[in-house]
Amino acid sequence: MTAVASRGTVARGRGSSPRPRATDRALMRALARALPLLPAILLLAAFMLGPIVYSLYGSLTDRAMTGPRAANPEFIGLDNYIELFGSAEFWNSFVLTVVFVLASAVIGQNVLGMLLAVLVRSSIKPLKSLVSGVVVLAWVLPEIVAAFAMYAFFAKDGTLNAALGWFGLEHTAWLFYFPMLSVIIANIWRGTAFSMMVYNAALSEVPPDLMEAATIDGASAWQRFTRVTIPVIRRSISTNLLLTTLQTLGVFTLIWVMTGGGPGSSSATLPVLAYQEAFKFAQVGYGTAIATVTLLIGAVFSIIYIRALKPEVD
């Protein structure tokens, strides 16, 4: 009995020995496949993760543009963030940033981009080429050129007031009385082309059989769009929302050229406020803290959109 038991133990030991070896071979294969990615990982760490970590450290110092603190900044911990969250000016910029992102990116660019994509796909070819060319022109322009173009459009003696004058309406200082509305419209004008191209490509992937089946079942055009088209292109919508949100969150040149964050601080979003604090008032550490908060806001939006995409990926 003892001999049989010992032989059974040995047999089980022999049978279980290949498992660690198979695991080791799988691990070696995984490492071999990951090895070509090592240069890309190192580059990402050096040029993306590195600046983020350095920025986070800079926000914990009292670095300035001039004086002793420029050469030898001191570590002050969370003092910049404590001062920041106690500042009414910061919360004003925070609210303006959220309004700017929601109005010009989440709603403006995506809704108008989808509308243009649907209209372009259903229009005749000459009109399709004309609309696409005009819309894309605003997107391909350098941001500084687009900013000056919109400044000239909204200026007191600009294009908009000249057009309103044809109808006997009085001139309005749009950039003074309605600065946020002006920059929101300008950002929608510049960024809608990207959303239009994304949705145009997504709509081409909708299976015609589904649309035909919905039509046969008596679904209206609106029902086909909301119950067939939207679910099919849901992933493209989430991806486009993510990209347009992050791009709009970092818009600086457009606002700076058109309003300079003013009048006062009525159009000073977080990127503009960070620039003012760091370079106008020479408080680099404090301005870096504002930029870090902006980065965290972008991360929150990213997590929300990625979670929305997760069911599609799984």
mmCIF file of C-alpha atoms in Angstrom:
data_model
loop_
_atom_site.group_PDB
_atom_site.id
_atom_site.type_symbol
_atom_site.label_atom_id
_atom_site.label_comp_id
_atom_site.label_asym_id
_atom_site.label_seq_id
_atom_site.Cartn_x
_atom_site.Cartn_y
_atom_site.Cartn_z
ATOM 1 C CA MET A 1 0.000 0.000 0.000
ATOM 2 C CA THR A 2 2.797 2.385 0.913
ATOM 3 C CA ALA A 3 4.650 1.638 -2.304
ATOM 4 C CA VAL A 4 1.515 2.185 -4.391
ATOM 5 C CA ALA A 5 0.784 5.479 -2.615
ATOM 6 C CA SER A 6 4.328 6.661 -3.129
ATOM 7 C CA ARG A 7 4.168 5.762 -6.820
ATOM 8 C CA GLY A 8 0.866 7.676 -7.092
ATOM 9 C CA THR A 9 2.438 10.685 -5.422
ATOM 10 C CA VAL A 10 5.377 10.540 -7.790
ATOM 11 C CA ALA A 11 3.004 10.204 -10.733
ATOM 12 C CA ARG A 12 1.012 13.219 -9.627
ATOM 13 C CA GLY A 13 4.229 15.158 -9.139
ATOM 14 C CA ARG A 14 5.362 14.263 -12.609
ATOM 15 C CA GLY A 15 1.975 15.207 -14.034
ATOM 16 C CA SER A 16 1.948 18.603 -12.379
ATOM 17 C CA SER A 17 5.511 19.577 -13.246
ATOM 18 C CA PRO A 18 4.758 20.816 -16.821
ATOM 19 C CA ARG A 19 2.382 23.487 -15.512
ATOM 20 C CA PRO A 20 5.087 25.854 -14.197
ATOM 21 C CA ARG A 21 7.091 25.211 -17.349
ATOM 22 C CA ALA A 22 4.105 26.108 -19.554
ATOM 23 C CA THR A 23 3.545 29.236 -17.496
ATOM 24 C CA ASP A 24 7.187 30.195 -17.889
ATOM 25 C CA ARG A 25 7.011 29.687 -21.639
ATOM 26 C CA ALA A 26 3.872 31.841 -21.871
ATOM 27 C CA LEU A 27 5.588 34.535 -19.826
ATOM 28 C CA MET A 28 8.644 34.441 -22.071
ATOM 29 C CA ARG A 29 6.448 34.724 -25.168
ATOM 30 C CA ALA A 30 4.614 37.715 -23.653
ATOM 31 C CA LEU A 31 7.929 39.400 -22.860
ATOM 32 C CA ALA A 32 9.204 38.692 -26.371
ATOM 33 C CA ARG A 33 6.086 40.293 -27.874
ATOM 34 C CA ALA A 34 6.389 43.309 -25.557
ATOM 35 C CA LEU A 35 10.077 43.862 -26.264
ATOM 36 C CA PRO A 36 9.523 45.753 -29.571
ATOM 37 C CA LEU A 37 7.228 48.143 -27.685
ATOM 38 C CA LEU A 38 9.963 49.099 -25.223
ATOM 39 C CA PRO A 39 11.332 52.059 -27.274
ATOM 40 C CA ALA A 40 7.816 53.487 -27.656
ATOM 41 C CA ILE A 41 7.170 53.069 -23.922
ATOM 42 C CA LEU A 42 10.424 54.840 -23.090
ATOM 43 C CA LEU A 43 9.604 57.696 -25.475
ATOM 44 C CA LEU A 44 6.132 58.084 -23.966
ATOM 45 C CA ALA A 45 7.616 58.120 -20.485
ATOM 46 C CA ALA A 46 10.237 60.705 -21.451
ATOM 47 C CA PHE A 47 8.078 63.105 -23.471
ATOM 48 C CA MET A 48 4.619 62.669 -21.923
ATOM 49 C CA LEU A 49 4.853 61.230 -18.427
ATOM 50 C CA GLY A 50 8.057 63.150 -17.667
ATOM 51 C CA PRO A 51 6.603 66.656 -18.257
ATOM 52 C CA ILE A 52 3.470 65.736 -16.293
ATOM 53 C CA VAL A 53 5.505 64.613 -13.284
ATOM 54 C CA TYR A 54 7.741 67.687 -13.516
ATOM 55 C CA SER A 55 4.673 69.936 -13.773
ATOM 56 C CA LEU A 56 3.165 68.290 -10.703
ATOM 57 C CA TYR A 57 6.375 68.898 -8.785
ATOM 58 C CA GLY A 58 6.537 72.510 -10.015
ATOM 59 C CA SER A 59 3.031 73.125 -8.681
ATOM 60 C CA LEU A 60 4.338 72.212 -5.214
ATOM 61 C CA THR A 61 7.012 74.930 -5.274
ATOM 62 C CA ASP A 62 7.081 78.724 -5.079
ATOM 63 C CA ARG A 63 8.948 79.114 -8.388
ATOM 64 C CA ALA A 64 8.758 82.596 -9.930
ATOM 65 C CA MET A 65 9.818 84.164 -13.212
ATOM 66 C CA THR A 66 12.363 86.520 -11.679
ATOM 67 C CA GLY A 67 14.260 86.979 -8.445
ATOM 68 C CA PRO A 68 15.732 84.400 -6.049
ATOM 69 C CA ARG A 69 12.746 82.072 -6.412
ATOM 70 C CA ALA A 70 13.441 81.721 -10.115
ATOM 71 C CA ALA A 71 16.874 80.201 -9.517
ATOM 72 C CA ASN A 72 16.202 78.459 -6.187
ATOM 73 C CA PRO A 73 12.523 77.659 -5.726
ATOM 74 C CA GLU A 74 11.470 76.131 -2.428
ATOM 75 C CA PHE A 75 9.168 73.187 -1.884
ATOM 76 C CA ILE A 76 5.970 74.485 -0.242
ATOM 77 C CA GLY A 77 3.750 71.425 -0.463
ATOM 78 C CA LEU A 78 0.059 72.074 -1.063
ATOM 79 C CA ASP A 79 0.161 75.809 -0.323
ATOM 80 C CA ASN A 80 -0.510 76.726 -3.965
ATOM 81 C CA TYR A 81 -3.559 74.459 -4.074
ATOM 82 C CA ILE A 82 -4.881 75.748 -0.747
ATOM 83 C CA GLU A 83 -4.596 79.312 -2.021
ATOM 84 C CA LEU A 84 -6.077 78.264 -5.371
ATOM 85 C CA PHE A 85 -9.189 76.593 -3.979
ATOM 86 C CA GLY A 86 -9.781 79.559 -1.716
ATOM 87 C CA SER A 87 -9.670 82.009 -4.619
ATOM 88 C CA ALA A 88 -12.919 83.342 -6.079
ATOM 89 C CA GLU A 89 -11.037 84.097 -9.293
ATOM 90 C CA PHE A 90 -10.168 80.406 -9.707
ATOM 91 C CA TRP A 91 -13.764 79.260 -9.215
ATOM 92 C CA ASN A 92 -14.941 81.885 -11.704
ATOM 93 C CA SER A 93 -12.471 80.498 -14.259
ATOM 94 C CA PHE A 94 -13.506 76.942 -13.398
ATOM 95 C CA VAL A 95 -17.161 77.704 -14.116
ATOM 96 C CA LEU A 96 -16.257 79.545 -17.336
ATOM 97 C CA THR A 97 -14.154 76.560 -18.447
ATOM 98 C CA VAL A 98 -16.970 74.075 -17.837
ATOM 99 C CA VAL A 99 -19.442 76.331 -19.685
ATOM 100 C CA PHE A 100 -16.992 76.799 -22.555
ATOM 101 C CA VAL A 101 -16.361 73.045 -22.905
ATOM 102 C CA LEU A 102 -20.009 71.999 -22.615
ATOM 103 C CA ALA A 103 -21.376 74.726 -24.903
ATOM 104 C CA SER A 104 -18.734 74.748 -27.636
ATOM 105 C CA ALA A 105 -17.514 71.119 -27.668
ATOM 106 C CA VAL A 106 -20.012 68.721 -26.110
ATOM 107 C CA ILE A 107 -23.075 70.471 -27.544
ATOM 108 C CA GLY A 108 -21.956 72.873 -30.273
ATOM 109 C CA GLN A 109 -19.325 70.968 -32.249
ATOM 110 C CA ASN A 110 -20.907 67.539 -31.839
ATOM 111 C CA VAL A 111 -24.499 68.499 -32.587
ATOM 112 C CA LEU A 112 -23.614 70.767 -35.507
ATOM 113 C CA GLY A 113 -21.050 68.253 -36.780
ATOM 114 C CA MET A 114 -23.644 65.487 -36.752
ATOM 115 C CA LEU A 115 -26.220 67.719 -38.453
ATOM 116 C CA LEU A 116 -23.780 68.712 -41.187
ATOM 117 C CA ALA A 117 -22.702 65.103 -41.700
ATOM 118 C CA VAL A 118 -26.312 63.979 -42.160
ATOM 119 C CA LEU A 119 -27.125 66.878 -44.500
ATOM 120 C CA VAL A 120 -23.946 66.435 -46.547
ATOM 121 C CA ARG A 121 -24.618 62.724 -47.057
ATOM 122 C CA SER A 122 -28.150 63.404 -48.288
ATOM 123 C CA SER A 123 -27.334 66.394 -50.537
ATOM 124 C CA ILE A 124 -26.270 66.549 -54.166
ATOM 125 C CA LYS A 125 -22.577 66.266 -54.957
ATOM 126 C CA PRO A 126 -21.822 69.937 -55.878
ATOM 127 C CA LEU A 127 -23.486 71.180 -52.690
ATOM 128 C CA LYS A 128 -21.736 68.478 -50.685
ATOM 129 C CA SER A 129 -18.331 69.599 -51.970
ATOM 130 C CA LEU A 130 -19.106 73.284 -51.327
ATOM 131 C CA VAL A 131 -20.304 72.791 -47.737
ATOM 132 C CA SER A 132 -17.467 70.405 -46.874
ATOM 133 C CA GLY A 133 -14.865 72.783 -48.300
ATOM 134 C CA VAL A 134 -16.193 75.826 -46.432
ATOM 135 C CA VAL A 135 -16.464 73.977 -43.114
ATOM 136 C CA VAL A 136 -13.075 72.267 -43.366
ATOM 137 C CA LEU A 137 -11.396 75.574 -44.265
ATOM 138 C CA ALA A 138 -11.943 76.846 -40.721
ATOM 139 C CA TRP A 139 -10.368 73.690 -39.298
ATOM 140 C CA VAL A 140 -7.227 73.658 -41.443
ATOM 141 C CA LEU A 141 -6.401 77.295 -40.717
ATOM 142 C CA PRO A 142 -3.665 77.818 -38.101
ATOM 143 C CA GLU A 143 -5.250 78.646 -34.766
ATOM 144 C CA ILE A 144 -3.701 82.120 -34.640
ATOM 145 C CA VAL A 145 -5.114 82.925 -38.110
ATOM 146 C CA ALA A 146 -8.557 81.612 -37.148
ATOM 147 C CA ALA A 147 -8.409 83.666 -33.934
ATOM 148 C CA PHE A 148 -7.687 86.920 -35.787
ATOM 149 C CA ALA A 149 -10.394 86.094 -38.340
ATOM 150 C CA MET A 150 -12.974 85.706 -35.571
ATOM 151 C CA TYR A 151 -11.679 88.835 -33.843
ATOM 152 C CA ALA A 152 -12.279 90.750 -37.068
ATOM 153 C CA PHE A 153 -15.736 89.169 -37.331
ATOM 154 C CA PHE A 154 -16.863 90.143 -33.797
ATOM 155 C CA ALA A 155 -15.046 93.508 -33.543
ATOM 156 C CA LYS A 156 -17.169 96.648 -33.144
ATOM 157 C CA ASP A 157 -16.403 97.667 -36.722
ATOM 158 C CA GLY A 158 -16.198 94.070 -37.905
ATOM 159 C CA THR A 159 -18.080 91.858 -40.322
ATOM 160 C CA LEU A 160 -20.940 90.922 -38.006
ATOM 161 C CA ASN A 161 -21.864 94.512 -37.175
ATOM 162 C CA ALA A 162 -21.538 95.494 -40.831
ATOM 163 C CA ALA A 163 -24.006 92.753 -41.771
ATOM 164 C CA LEU A 164 -26.389 93.778 -38.985
ATOM 165 C CA GLY A 165 -26.180 97.365 -40.223
ATOM 166 C CA TRP A 166 -27.727 96.294 -43.526
ATOM 167 C CA PHE A 167 -30.905 95.527 -41.571
ATOM 168 C CA GLY A 168 -30.815 98.788 -39.644
ATOM 169 C CA LEU A 169 -29.603 97.219 -36.396
ATOM 170 C CA GLU A 170 -27.212 99.061 -34.091
ATOM 171 C CA HIS A 171 -23.592 98.017 -33.714
ATOM 172 C CA THR A 172 -22.748 96.020 -30.597
ATOM 173 C CA ALA A 173 -19.376 95.587 -28.919
ATOM 174 C CA TRP A 174 -19.677 91.799 -28.897
ATOM 175 C CA LEU A 175 -16.248 91.151 -27.416
ATOM 176 C CA PHE A 176 -16.999 93.547 -24.545
ATOM 177 C CA TYR A 177 -20.597 92.733 -23.675
ATOM 178 C CA PHE A 178 -20.727 89.081 -24.776
ATOM 179 C CA PRO A 179 -17.140 87.773 -24.564
ATOM 180 C CA MET A 180 -17.962 84.158 -23.636
ATOM 181 C CA LEU A 181 -20.666 83.889 -26.284
ATOM 182 C CA SER A 182 -18.208 85.208 -28.869
ATOM 183 C CA VAL A 183 -15.427 82.738 -28.037
ATOM 184 C CA ILE A 184 -17.917 79.852 -27.815
ATOM 185 C CA ILE A 185 -19.226 80.606 -31.321
ATOM 186 C CA ALA A 186 -15.657 81.013 -32.576
ATOM 187 C CA ASN A 187 -14.613 77.635 -31.169
ATOM 188 C CA ILE A 188 -17.700 75.961 -32.648
ATOM 189 C CA TRP A 189 -16.900 77.517 -36.030
ATOM 190 C CA ARG A 190 -13.318 76.279 -35.917
ATOM 191 C CA GLY A 191 -13.837 72.785 -34.507
ATOM 192 C CA THR A 192 -17.058 71.593 -36.143
ATOM 193 C CA ALA A 193 -15.258 70.306 -39.241
ATOM 194 C CA PHE A 194 -13.493 67.592 -37.248
ATOM 195 C CA SER A 195 -16.785 66.312 -35.810
ATOM 196 C CA MET A 196 -18.394 66.453 -39.248
ATOM 197 C CA MET A 197 -15.660 64.275 -40.771
ATOM 198 C CA VAL A 198 -15.776 61.768 -37.897
ATOM 199 C CA TYR A 199 -19.555 61.423 -38.106
ATOM 200 C CA ASN A 200 -19.520 61.308 -41.904
ATOM 201 C CA ALA A 201 -17.189 58.313 -41.718
ATOM 202 C CA ALA A 202 -19.285 56.717 -38.962
ATOM 203 C CA LEU A 203 -22.550 57.126 -40.886
ATOM 204 C CA SER A 204 -21.048 55.346 -43.880
ATOM 205 C CA GLU A 205 -20.597 52.267 -41.668
ATOM 206 C CA VAL A 206 -24.298 51.970 -40.791
ATOM 207 C CA PRO A 207 -25.563 48.788 -42.515
ATOM 208 C CA PRO A 208 -28.137 49.685 -45.208
ATOM 209 C CA ASP A 209 -30.067 46.494 -44.348
ATOM 210 C CA LEU A 210 -30.894 47.872 -40.898
ATOM 211 C CA MET A 211 -32.213 51.114 -42.365
ATOM 212 C CA GLU A 212 -34.278 49.261 -44.947
ATOM 213 C CA ALA A 213 -35.731 46.976 -42.292
ATOM 214 C CA ALA A 214 -36.643 49.959 -40.108
ATOM 215 C CA THR A 215 -38.268 51.686 -43.093
ATOM 216 C CA ILE A 216 -40.307 48.586 -43.905
ATOM 217 C CA ASP A 217 -41.443 48.436 -40.267
ATOM 218 C CA GLY A 218 -42.816 51.964 -40.643
ATOM 219 C CA ALA A 219 -40.182 53.868 -38.669
ATOM 220 C CA SER A 220 -39.976 57.598 -39.402
ATOM 221 C CA ALA A 221 -36.717 59.339 -40.331
ATOM 222 C CA TRP A 222 -36.302 60.554 -36.728
ATOM 223 C CA GLN A 223 -36.976 57.072 -35.336
ATOM 224 C CA ARG A 224 -34.471 55.532 -37.745
ATOM 225 C CA PHE A 225 -31.888 58.076 -36.666
ATOM 226 C CA THR A 226 -32.414 57.736 -32.901
ATOM 227 C CA ARG A 227 -33.116 53.985 -32.708
ATOM 228 C CA VAL A 228 -30.884 52.626 -35.463
ATOM 229 C CA THR A 229 -28.175 55.105 -36.431
ATOM 230 C CA ILE A 230 -27.244 56.429 -32.977
ATOM 231 C CA PRO A 231 -26.824 52.981 -31.354
ATOM 232 C CA VAL A 232 -24.703 51.764 -34.277
ATOM 233 C CA ILE A 233 -22.308 54.753 -34.193
ATOM 234 C CA ARG A 234 -22.336 55.126 -30.400
ATOM 235 C CA ARG A 235 -18.652 54.290 -30.152
ATOM 236 C CA SER A 236 -17.719 56.976 -32.689
ATOM 237 C CA ILE A 237 -19.825 59.512 -30.772
ATOM 238 C CA SER A 238 -18.049 58.724 -27.489
ATOM 239 C CA THR A 239 -14.627 58.895 -29.129
ATOM 240 C CA ASN A 240 -15.408 62.204 -30.808
ATOM 241 C CA LEU A 241 -16.766 63.636 -27.554
ATOM 242 C CA LEU A 242 -13.525 62.674 -25.835
ATOM 243 C CA LEU A 243 -11.309 64.260 -28.493
ATOM 244 C CA THR A 244 -13.285 67.494 -28.864
ATOM 245 C CA THR A 245 -13.600 67.904 -25.097
ATOM 246 C CA LEU A 246 -9.869 67.545 -24.468
ATOM 247 C CA GLN A 247 -9.018 69.850 -27.374
ATOM 248 C CA THR A 248 -11.451 72.529 -26.182
ATOM 249 C CA LEU A 249 -10.281 72.225 -22.586
ATOM 250 C CA GLY A 250 -6.826 73.377 -23.681
ATOM 251 C CA VAL A 251 -7.906 76.231 -25.990
ATOM 252 C CA PHE A 252 -5.801 79.295 -25.245
ATOM 253 C CA THR A 253 -4.820 81.172 -28.415
ATOM 254 C CA LEU A 254 -8.387 81.698 -29.620
ATOM 255 C CA ILE A 255 -9.520 83.259 -26.339
ATOM 256 C CA TRP A 256 -6.332 85.219 -25.764
ATOM 257 C CA VAL A 257 -6.399 86.871 -29.204
ATOM 258 C CA MET A 258 -10.122 87.639 -29.135
ATOM 259 C CA THR A 259 -10.612 88.878 -25.558
ATOM 260 C CA GLY A 260 -7.386 88.429 -23.589
ATOM 261 C CA GLY A 261 -9.528 86.838 -20.886
ATOM 262 C CA GLY A 262 -11.477 90.057 -20.396
ATOM 263 C CA PRO A 263 -13.069 92.355 -19.954
ATOM 264 C CA GLY A 264 -11.819 91.867 -16.431
ATOM 265 C CA SER A 265 -11.900 88.098 -15.996
ATOM 266 C CA SER A 266 -15.239 87.481 -17.711
ATOM 267 C CA SER A 267 -13.709 85.146 -20.317
ATOM 268 C CA ALA A 268 -10.625 83.919 -18.440
ATOM 269 C CA THR A 269 -10.841 80.126 -18.651
ATOM 270 C CA LEU A 270 -8.325 78.012 -16.726
ATOM 271 C CA PRO A 271 -5.627 77.978 -19.473
ATOM 272 C CA VAL A 272 -5.854 81.790 -19.722
ATOM 273 C CA LEU A 273 -5.739 82.175 -15.937
ATOM 274 C CA ALA A 274 -2.709 79.862 -15.734
ATOM 275 C CA TYR A 275 -0.908 81.939 -18.361
ATOM 276 C CA GLN A 276 -1.726 85.195 -16.585
ATOM 277 C CA GLU A 277 -0.542 83.958 -13.203
ATOM 278 C CA ALA A 278 2.646 82.350 -14.550
ATOM 279 C CA PHE A 279 3.816 84.915 -17.094
ATOM 280 C CA LYS A 280 1.976 88.144 -16.347
ATOM 281 C CA PHE A 281 2.280 88.038 -12.560
ATOM 282 C CA ALA A 282 5.443 85.849 -12.601
ATOM 283 C CA GLN A 283 3.963 83.247 -10.194
ATOM 284 C CA VAL A 284 5.099 80.153 -12.082
ATOM 285 C CA GLY A 285 4.386 77.678 -9.288
ATOM 286 C CA TYR A 286 0.872 79.015 -8.782
ATOM 287 C CA GLY A 287 0.202 79.039 -12.526
ATOM 288 C CA THR A 288 1.482 75.460 -12.777
ATOM 289 C CA ALA A 289 -0.991 74.447 -10.062
ATOM 290 C CA ILE A 290 -3.824 75.852 -12.199
ATOM 291 C CA ALA A 291 -2.517 73.927 -15.211
ATOM 292 C CA THR A 292 -2.373 70.746 -13.121
ATOM 293 C CA VAL A 293 -6.004 71.176 -12.068
ATOM 294 C CA THR A 294 -6.907 71.626 -15.748
ATOM 295 C CA LEU A 295 -5.092 68.375 -16.490
ATOM 296 C CA LEU A 296 -7.075 66.600 -13.777
ATOM 297 C CA ILE A 297 -10.347 67.936 -15.205
ATOM 298 C CA GLY A 298 -9.363 66.474 -18.567
ATOM 299 C CA ALA A 299 -8.626 63.153 -16.856
ATOM 300 C CA VAL A 300 -12.105 63.155 -15.296
ATOM 301 C CA PHE A 301 -13.726 63.736 -18.687
ATOM 302 C CA SER A 302 -11.547 60.973 -20.161
ATOM 303 C CA ILE A 303 -12.617 58.467 -17.499
ATOM 304 C CA ILE A 304 -16.276 59.286 -18.104
ATOM 305 C CA TYR A 305 -15.987 58.768 -21.855
ATOM 306 C CA ILE A 306 -13.852 55.616 -21.510
ATOM 307 C CA ARG A 307 -16.449 54.121 -19.169
ATOM 308 C CA ALA A 308 -19.090 54.966 -21.761
ATOM 309 C CA LEU A 309 -16.989 53.132 -24.363
ATOM 310 C CA LYS A 310 -16.282 50.108 -22.155
ATOM 311 C CA PRO A 311 -19.496 48.151 -22.897
ATOM 312 C CA GLU A 312 -18.768 48.530 -26.603
ATOM 313 C CA VAL A 313 -15.194 47.300 -26.166
ATOM 314 C CA ASP A 314 -16.186 44.355 -23.989
#
